[in-house]
mmCIF file of C-alpha atoms in Angstrom:
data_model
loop_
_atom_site.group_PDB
_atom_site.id
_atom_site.type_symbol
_atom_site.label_atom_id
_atom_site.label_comp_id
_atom_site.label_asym_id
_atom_site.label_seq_id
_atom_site.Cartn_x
_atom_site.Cartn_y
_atom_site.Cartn_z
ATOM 1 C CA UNK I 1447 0.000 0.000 0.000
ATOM 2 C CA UNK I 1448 2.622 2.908 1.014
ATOM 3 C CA UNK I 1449 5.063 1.528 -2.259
ATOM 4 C CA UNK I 1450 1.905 1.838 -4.087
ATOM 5 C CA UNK I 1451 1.124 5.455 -2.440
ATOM 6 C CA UNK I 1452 5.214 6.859 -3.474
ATOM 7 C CA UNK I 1453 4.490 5.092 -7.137
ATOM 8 C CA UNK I 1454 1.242 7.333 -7.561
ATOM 9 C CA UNK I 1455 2.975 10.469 -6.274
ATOM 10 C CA UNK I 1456 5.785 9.932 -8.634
ATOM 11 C CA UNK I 1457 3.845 9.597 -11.435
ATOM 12 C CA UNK I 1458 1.158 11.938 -10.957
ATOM 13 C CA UNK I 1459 2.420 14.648 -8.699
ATOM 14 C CA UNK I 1460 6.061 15.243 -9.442
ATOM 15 C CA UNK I 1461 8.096 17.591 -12.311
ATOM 16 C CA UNK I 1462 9.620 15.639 -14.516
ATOM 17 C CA UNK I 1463 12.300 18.207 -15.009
ATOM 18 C CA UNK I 1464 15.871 17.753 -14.632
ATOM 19 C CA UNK I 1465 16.781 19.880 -11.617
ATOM 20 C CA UNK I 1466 19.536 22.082 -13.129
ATOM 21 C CA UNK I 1467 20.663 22.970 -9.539
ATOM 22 C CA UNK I 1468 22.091 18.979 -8.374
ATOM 23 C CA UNK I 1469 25.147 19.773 -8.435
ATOM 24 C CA UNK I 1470 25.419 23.403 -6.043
ATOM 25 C CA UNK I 1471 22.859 21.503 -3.953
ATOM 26 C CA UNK I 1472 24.600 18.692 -2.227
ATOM 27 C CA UNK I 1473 23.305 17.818 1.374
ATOM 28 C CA UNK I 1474 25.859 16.945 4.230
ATOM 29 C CA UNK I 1475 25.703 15.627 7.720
ATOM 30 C CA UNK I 1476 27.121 17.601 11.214
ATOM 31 C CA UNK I 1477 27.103 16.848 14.348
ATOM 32 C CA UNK I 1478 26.786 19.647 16.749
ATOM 33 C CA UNK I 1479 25.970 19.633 19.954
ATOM 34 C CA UNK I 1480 24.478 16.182 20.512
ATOM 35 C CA UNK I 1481 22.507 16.869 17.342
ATOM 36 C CA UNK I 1482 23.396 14.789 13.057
ATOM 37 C CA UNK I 1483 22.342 17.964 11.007
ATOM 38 C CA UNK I 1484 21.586 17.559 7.690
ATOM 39 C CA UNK I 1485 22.629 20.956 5.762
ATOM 40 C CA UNK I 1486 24.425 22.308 2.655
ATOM 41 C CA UNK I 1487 26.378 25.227 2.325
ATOM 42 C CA UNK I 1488 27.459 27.481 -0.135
ATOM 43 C CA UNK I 1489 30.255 29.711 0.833
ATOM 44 C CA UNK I 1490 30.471 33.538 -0.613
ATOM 45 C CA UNK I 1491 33.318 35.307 1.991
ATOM 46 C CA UNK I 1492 32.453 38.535 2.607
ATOM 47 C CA UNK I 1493 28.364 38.242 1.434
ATOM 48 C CA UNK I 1494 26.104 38.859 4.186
ATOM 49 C CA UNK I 1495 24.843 35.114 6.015
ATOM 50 C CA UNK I 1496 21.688 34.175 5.007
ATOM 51 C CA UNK I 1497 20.866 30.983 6.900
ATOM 52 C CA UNK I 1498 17.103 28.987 5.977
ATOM 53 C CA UNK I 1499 15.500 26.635 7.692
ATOM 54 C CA UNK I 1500 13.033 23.543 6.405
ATOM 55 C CA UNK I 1501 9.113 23.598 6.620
ATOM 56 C CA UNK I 1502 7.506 20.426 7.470
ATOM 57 C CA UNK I 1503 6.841 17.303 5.939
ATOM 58 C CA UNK I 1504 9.523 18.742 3.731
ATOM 59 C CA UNK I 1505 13.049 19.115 4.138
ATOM 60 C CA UNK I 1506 15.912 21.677 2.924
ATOM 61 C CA UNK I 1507 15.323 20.327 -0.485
ATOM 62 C CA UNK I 1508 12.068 23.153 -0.266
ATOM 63 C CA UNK I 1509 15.349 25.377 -1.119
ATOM 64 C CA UNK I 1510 16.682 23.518 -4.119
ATOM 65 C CA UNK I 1511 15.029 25.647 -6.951
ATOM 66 C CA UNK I 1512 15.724 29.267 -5.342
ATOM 67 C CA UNK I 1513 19.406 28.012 -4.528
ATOM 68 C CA UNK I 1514 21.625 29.325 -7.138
ATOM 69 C CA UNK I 1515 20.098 32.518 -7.310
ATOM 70 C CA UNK I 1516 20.377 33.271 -3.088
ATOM 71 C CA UNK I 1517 24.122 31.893 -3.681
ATOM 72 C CA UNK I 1518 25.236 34.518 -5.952
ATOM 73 C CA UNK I 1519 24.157 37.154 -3.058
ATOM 74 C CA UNK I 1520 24.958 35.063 0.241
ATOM 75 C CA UNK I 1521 27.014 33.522 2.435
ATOM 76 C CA UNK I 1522 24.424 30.603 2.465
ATOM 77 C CA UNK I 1523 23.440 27.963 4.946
ATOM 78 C CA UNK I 1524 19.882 26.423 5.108
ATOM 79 C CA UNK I 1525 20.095 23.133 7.282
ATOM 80 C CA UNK I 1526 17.179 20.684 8.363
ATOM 81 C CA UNK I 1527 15.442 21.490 11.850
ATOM 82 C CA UNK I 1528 16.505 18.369 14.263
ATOM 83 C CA UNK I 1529 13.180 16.620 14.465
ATOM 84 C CA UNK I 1530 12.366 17.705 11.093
ATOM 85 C CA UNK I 1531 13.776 16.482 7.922
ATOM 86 C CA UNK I 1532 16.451 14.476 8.513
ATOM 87 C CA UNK I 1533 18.211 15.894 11.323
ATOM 88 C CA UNK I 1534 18.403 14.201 14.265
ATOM 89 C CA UNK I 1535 16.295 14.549 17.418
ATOM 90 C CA UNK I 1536 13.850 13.332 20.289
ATOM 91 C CA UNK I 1537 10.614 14.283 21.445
ATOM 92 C CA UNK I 1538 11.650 15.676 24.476
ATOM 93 C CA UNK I 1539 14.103 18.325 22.096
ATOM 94 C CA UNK I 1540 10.644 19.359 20.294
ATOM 95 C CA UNK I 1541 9.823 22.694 21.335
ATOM 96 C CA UNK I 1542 10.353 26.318 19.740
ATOM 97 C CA UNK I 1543 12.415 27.538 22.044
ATOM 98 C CA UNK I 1544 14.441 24.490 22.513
ATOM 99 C CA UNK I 1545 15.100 24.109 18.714
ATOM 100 C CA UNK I 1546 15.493 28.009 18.982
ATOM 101 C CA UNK I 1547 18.907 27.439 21.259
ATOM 102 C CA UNK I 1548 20.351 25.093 18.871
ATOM 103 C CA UNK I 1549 19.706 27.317 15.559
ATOM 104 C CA UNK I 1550 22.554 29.387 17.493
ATOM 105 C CA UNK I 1551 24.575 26.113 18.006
ATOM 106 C CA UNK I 1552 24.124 25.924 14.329
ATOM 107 C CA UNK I 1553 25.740 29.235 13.866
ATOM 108 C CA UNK I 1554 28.538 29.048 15.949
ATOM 109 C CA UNK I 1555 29.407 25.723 14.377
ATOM 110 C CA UNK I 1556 29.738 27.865 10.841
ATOM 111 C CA UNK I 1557 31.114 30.567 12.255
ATOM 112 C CA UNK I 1558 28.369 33.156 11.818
ATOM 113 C CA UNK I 1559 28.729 35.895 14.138
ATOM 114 C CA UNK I 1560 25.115 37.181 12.773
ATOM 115 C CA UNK I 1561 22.832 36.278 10.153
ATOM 116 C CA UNK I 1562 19.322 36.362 8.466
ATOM 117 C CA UNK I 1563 16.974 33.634 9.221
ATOM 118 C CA UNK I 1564 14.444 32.130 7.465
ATOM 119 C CA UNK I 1565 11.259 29.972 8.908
ATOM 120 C CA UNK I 1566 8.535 28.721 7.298
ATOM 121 C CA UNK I 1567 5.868 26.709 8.441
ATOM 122 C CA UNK I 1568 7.501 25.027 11.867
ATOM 123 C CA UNK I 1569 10.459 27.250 11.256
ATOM 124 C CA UNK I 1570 7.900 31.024 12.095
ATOM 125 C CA UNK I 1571 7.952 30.094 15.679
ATOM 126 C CA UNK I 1572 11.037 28.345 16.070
ATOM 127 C CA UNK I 1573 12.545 31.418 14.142
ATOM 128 C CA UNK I 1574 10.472 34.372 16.610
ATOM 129 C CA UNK I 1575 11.965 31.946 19.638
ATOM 130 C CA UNK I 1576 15.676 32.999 18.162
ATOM 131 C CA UNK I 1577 15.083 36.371 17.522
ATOM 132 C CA UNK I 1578 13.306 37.303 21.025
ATOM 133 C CA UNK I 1579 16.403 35.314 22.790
ATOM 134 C CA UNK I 1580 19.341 36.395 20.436
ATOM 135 C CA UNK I 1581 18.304 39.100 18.555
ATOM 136 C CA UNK I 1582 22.138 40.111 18.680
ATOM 137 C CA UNK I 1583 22.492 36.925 16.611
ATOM 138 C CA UNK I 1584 20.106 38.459 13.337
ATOM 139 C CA UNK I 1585 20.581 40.971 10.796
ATOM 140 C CA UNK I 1586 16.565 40.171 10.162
ATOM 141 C CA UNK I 1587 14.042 37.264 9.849
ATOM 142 C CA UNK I 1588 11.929 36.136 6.798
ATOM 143 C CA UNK I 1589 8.350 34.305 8.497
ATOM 144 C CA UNK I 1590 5.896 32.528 5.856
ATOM 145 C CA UNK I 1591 3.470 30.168 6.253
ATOM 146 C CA UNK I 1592 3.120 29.137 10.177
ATOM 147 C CA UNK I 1593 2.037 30.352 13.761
ATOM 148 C CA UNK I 1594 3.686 33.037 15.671
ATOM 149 C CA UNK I 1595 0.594 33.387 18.444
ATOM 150 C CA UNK I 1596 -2.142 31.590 20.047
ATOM 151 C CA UNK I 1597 -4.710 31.053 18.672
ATOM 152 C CA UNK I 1598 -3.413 30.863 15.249
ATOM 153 C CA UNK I 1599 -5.679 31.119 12.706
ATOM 154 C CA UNK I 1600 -5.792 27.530 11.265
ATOM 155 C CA UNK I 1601 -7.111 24.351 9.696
ATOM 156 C CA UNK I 1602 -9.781 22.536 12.321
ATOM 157 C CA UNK I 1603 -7.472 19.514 11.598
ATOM 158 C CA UNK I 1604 -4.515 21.723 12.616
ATOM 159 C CA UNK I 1605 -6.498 23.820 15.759
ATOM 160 C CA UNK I 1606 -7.763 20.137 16.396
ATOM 161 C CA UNK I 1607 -3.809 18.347 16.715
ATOM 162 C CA UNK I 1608 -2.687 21.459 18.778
ATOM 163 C CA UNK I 1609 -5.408 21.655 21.196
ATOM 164 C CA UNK I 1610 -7.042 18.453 22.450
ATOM 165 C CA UNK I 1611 -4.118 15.634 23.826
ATOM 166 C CA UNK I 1612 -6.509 13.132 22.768
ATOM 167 C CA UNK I 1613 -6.721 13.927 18.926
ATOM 168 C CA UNK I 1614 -2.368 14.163 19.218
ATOM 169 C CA UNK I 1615 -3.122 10.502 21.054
ATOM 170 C CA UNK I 1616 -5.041 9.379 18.152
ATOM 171 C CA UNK I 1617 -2.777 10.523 15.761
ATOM 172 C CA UNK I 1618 0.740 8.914 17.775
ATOM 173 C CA UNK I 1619 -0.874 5.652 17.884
ATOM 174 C CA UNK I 1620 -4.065 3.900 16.108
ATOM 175 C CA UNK I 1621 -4.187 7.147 13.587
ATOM 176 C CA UNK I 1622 -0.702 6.579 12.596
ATOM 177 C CA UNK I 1623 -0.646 5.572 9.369
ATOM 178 C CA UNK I 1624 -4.048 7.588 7.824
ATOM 179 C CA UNK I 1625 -1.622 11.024 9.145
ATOM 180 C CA UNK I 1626 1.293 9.906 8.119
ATOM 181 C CA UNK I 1627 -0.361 9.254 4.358
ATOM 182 C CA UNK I 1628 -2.291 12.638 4.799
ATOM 183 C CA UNK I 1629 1.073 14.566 5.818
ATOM 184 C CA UNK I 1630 2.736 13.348 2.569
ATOM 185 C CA UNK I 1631 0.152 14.595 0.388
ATOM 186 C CA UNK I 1632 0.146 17.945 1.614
ATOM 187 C CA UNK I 1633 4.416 17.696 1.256
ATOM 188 C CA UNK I 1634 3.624 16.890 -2.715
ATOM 189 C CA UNK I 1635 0.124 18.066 -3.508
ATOM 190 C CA UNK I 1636 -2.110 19.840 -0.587
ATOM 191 C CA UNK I 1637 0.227 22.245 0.067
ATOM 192 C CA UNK I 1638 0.854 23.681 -3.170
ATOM 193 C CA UNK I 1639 -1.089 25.969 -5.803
ATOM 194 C CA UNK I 1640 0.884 25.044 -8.940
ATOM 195 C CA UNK I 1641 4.409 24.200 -8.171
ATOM 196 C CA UNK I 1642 5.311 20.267 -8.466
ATOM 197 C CA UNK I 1643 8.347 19.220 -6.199
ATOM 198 C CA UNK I 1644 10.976 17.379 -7.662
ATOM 199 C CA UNK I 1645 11.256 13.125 -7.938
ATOM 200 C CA UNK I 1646 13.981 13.804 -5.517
ATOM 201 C CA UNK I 1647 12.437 15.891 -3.305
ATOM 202 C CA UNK I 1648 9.055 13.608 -3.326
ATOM 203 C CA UNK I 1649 10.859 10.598 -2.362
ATOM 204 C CA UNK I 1650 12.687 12.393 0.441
ATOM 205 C CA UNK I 1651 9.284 13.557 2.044
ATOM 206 C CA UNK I 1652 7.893 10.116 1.930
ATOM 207 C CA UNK I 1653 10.900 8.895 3.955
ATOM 208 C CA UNK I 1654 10.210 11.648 6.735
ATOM 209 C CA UNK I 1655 6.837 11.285 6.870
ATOM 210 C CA UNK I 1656 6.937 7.430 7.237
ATOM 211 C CA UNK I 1657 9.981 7.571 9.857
ATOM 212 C CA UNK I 1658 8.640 6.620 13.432
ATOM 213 C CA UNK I 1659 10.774 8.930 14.605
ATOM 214 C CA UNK I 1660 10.147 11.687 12.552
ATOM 215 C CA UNK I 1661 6.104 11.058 13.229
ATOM 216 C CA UNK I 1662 6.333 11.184 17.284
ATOM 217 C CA UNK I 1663 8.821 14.625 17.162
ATOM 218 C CA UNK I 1664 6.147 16.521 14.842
ATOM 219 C CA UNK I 1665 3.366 15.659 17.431
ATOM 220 C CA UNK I 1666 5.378 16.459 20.212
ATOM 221 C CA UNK I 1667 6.611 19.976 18.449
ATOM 222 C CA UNK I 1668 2.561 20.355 17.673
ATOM 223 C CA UNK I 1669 2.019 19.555 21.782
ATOM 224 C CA UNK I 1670 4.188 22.408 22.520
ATOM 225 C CA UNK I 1671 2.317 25.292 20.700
ATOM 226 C CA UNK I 1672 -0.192 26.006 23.533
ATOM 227 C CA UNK I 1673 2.137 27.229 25.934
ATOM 228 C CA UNK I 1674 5.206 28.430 23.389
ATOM 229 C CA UNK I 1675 2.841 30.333 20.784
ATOM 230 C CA UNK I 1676 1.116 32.453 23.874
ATOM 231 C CA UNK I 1677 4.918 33.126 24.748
ATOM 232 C CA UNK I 1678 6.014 34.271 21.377
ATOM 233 C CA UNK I 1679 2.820 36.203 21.246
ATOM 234 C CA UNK I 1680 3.491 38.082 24.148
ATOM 235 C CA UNK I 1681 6.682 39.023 23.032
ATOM 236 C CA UNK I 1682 6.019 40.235 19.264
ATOM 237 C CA UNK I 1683 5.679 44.007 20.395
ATOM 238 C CA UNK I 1684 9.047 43.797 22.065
ATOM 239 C CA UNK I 1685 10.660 41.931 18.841
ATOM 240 C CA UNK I 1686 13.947 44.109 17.781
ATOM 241 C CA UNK I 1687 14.865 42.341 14.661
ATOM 242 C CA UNK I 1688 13.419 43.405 11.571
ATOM 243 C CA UNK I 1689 11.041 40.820 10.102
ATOM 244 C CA UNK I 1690 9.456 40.173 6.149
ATOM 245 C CA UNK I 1691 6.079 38.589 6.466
ATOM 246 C CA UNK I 1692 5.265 36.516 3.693
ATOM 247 C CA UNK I 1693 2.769 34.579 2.732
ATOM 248 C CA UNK I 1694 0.201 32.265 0.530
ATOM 249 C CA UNK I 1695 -3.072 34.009 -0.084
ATOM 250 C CA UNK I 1696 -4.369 30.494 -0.734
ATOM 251 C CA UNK I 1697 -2.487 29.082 2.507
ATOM 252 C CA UNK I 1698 -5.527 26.156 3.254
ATOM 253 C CA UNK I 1699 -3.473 24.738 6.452
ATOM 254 C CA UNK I 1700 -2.217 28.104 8.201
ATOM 255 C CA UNK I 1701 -3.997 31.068 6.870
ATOM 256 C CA UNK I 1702 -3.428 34.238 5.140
ATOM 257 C CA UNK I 1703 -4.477 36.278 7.895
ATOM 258 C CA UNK I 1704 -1.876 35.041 10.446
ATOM 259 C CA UNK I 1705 0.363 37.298 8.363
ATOM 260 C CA UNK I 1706 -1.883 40.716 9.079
ATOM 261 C CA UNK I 1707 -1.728 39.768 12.942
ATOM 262 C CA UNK I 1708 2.084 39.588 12.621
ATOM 263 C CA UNK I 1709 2.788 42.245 10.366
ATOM 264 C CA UNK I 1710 0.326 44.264 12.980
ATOM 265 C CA UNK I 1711 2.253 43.103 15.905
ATOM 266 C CA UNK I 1712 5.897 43.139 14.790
ATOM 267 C CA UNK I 1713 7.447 47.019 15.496
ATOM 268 C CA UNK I 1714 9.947 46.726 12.268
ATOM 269 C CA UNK I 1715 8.110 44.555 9.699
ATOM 270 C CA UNK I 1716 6.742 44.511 6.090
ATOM 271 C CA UNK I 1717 3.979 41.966 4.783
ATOM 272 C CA UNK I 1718 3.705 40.634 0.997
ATOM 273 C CA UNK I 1719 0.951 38.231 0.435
ATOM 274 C CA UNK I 1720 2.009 35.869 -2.664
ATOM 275 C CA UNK I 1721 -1.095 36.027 -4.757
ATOM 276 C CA UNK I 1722 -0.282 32.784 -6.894
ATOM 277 C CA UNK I 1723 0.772 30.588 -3.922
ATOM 278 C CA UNK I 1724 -0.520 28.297 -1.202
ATOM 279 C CA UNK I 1725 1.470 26.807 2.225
ATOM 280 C CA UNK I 1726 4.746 26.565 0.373
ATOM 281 C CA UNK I 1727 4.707 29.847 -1.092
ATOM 282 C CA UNK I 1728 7.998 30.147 -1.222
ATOM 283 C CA UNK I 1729 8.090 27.584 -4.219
ATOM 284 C CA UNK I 1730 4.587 28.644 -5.305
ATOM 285 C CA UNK I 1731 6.331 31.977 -5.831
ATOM 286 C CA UNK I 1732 8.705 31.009 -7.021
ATOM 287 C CA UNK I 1733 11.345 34.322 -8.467
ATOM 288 C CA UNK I 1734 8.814 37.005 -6.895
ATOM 289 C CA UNK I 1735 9.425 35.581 -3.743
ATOM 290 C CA UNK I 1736 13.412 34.976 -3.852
ATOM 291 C CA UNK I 1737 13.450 38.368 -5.555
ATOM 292 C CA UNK I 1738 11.509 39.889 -2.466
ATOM 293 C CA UNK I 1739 13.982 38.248 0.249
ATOM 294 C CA UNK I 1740 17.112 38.842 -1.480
ATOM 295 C CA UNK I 1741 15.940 42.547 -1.675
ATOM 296 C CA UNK I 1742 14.890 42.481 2.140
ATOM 297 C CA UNK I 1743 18.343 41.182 3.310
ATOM 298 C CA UNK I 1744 20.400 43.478 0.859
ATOM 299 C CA UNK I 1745 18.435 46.904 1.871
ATOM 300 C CA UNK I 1746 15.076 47.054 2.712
ATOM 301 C CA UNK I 1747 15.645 45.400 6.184
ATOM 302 C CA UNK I 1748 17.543 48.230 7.425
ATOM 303 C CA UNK I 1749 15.661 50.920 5.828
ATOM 304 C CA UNK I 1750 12.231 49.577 7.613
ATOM 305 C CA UNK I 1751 13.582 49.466 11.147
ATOM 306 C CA UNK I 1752 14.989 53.450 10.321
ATOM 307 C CA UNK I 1753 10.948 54.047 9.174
ATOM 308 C CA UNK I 1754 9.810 52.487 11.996
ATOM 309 C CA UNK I 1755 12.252 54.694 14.606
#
């Protein structure tokens, strides 16, 4: 049944072009700090750090297509949350502000001194987590497609998951494998307005969302929100670091609105809704939205906070 389910996706649901971007786009394995990070790097001395983290089901391979564009600007780093992708972690590591302390593990291990950071989708509040507890660390954050306060505006699925420890139950145990098929449609198909992932990519998020592992560390990141999301939201007014808002306007998992309240509640921000796009907007987007962040972290991050003084 699941062969059958990756044989369907592959033929129906993936691009069958050649990704032109295989060879800049090599993934590699760290350990730091107890942690086996998955990342790649491209090094440009003397670029500003740009540093981008994975949505979930999917992986850093949600970066492939934008990848050699961002490297002829950046010093650039985008490396699999541990829990998510293929990065290492346990349930008991599965919080945003846990995962918050070791995206600064991750940049001391490369050496950045400071950086912009991009979240989407798992990544918004793990990414608000860094910058309200290192915003010495960030030049600016990039948000897109997740929560950043309670209560997010949502799927009932999603609000469901987050708020009721027996639908999170369900969903560890007896629900297993109807999620786990339901999370890898949305990695290939739900979650996009026209883009097609890769045969690469599509095989990669039926690993993660079939992994045990994987499967009990998204529920127990989920579990968290209550508690970490009324945190983050408490802190938004107080946020230093300059932050881009983007976002799907056909988001059907995390909705479009989430980016008004942010954008609203974020001192130094700007908001661009993606028209064209749905939860991965960022490929939905596709050059409008790498245009718009590599124009954010060259100038218009510095020139907002200044309008905003």
């Amino acid at each position: 049944m699941t062969e059958q389910l990756l044989s369907n996706a592959l033929t129906r649901y993936t691009s069958n072009d050649i990704d032109a971007s295989d060879q800049l786009f090599e993934p590699q394995f760290a350990d730091i700090k107890g942690f086996k990070v998955r990342y790649v790097f491209s090094e440009k001395k003397s670029a500003p750090n740009l540093v981008l983290l994975n949505g979930f089901p999917q992986s850093i391979r949600m970066w492939q297509s934008a990848w050699p564009a961002l490297t002829e600007h950046f010093n650039l780093l985008a490396f699999d949350i541990p829990g998510f992708g293929l990065s290492s972690a346990s349930p008991s590591d599965m919080s945003p502000s846990k995962l918050s302390a070791i995206v600064i593990d991750v940049l001391d291990h490369f050496g950045f001194d400071k950086a912009h950071l991009v979240g989407p989708d798992v990544g918004v509040p793990i990414t608000l987590a860094t910058a309200i507890n290192h915003p010495e660390r960030l030049h600016s954050i990039n948000i897109f497609d997740g929560p950043g306060h309670f209560p997010p505006a949502m799927s009932p699925i999603l609000k469901a998951v987050i708020n009721f420890r027996l639908v999170r139950w369900l969903a560890a145990g007896i629900n297993k494998k109807a999620i786990m098929k339901t999370n890898f449609m949305a990695a290939i198909r739900d979650g996009y307005h026209h883009y097609r992932p890769t045969k690469t990519a599509t095989k990669e998020y039926y690993q993660i969302t079939h992994d045990q592992q994987a499967h009990q560390n998204s529920i127990a990141f989920f579990g968290s929100y209550q508690q970490e999301l009324r945190w983050i939201g408490n802190h938004l007014s107080n946020l230093k670091v300059p932050a881009l808002v983007t976002w799907g306007q056909h988001d059907p998992f995390v909705y479009a609105s989430n980016a008004d309240y942010l954008a609203e509640h974020i001192p130094h921000s700007k908001k661009k809704i993606f028209d064209n796009a749905s939860h991965f907007s960022a490929e939905d987007a596709g050059d409008d939205y790498t245009k718009a962040l590599i124009q954010w972290c060259l100038t218009e991050f510095e020139q907002v906070k200044v309008d905003n003084n």
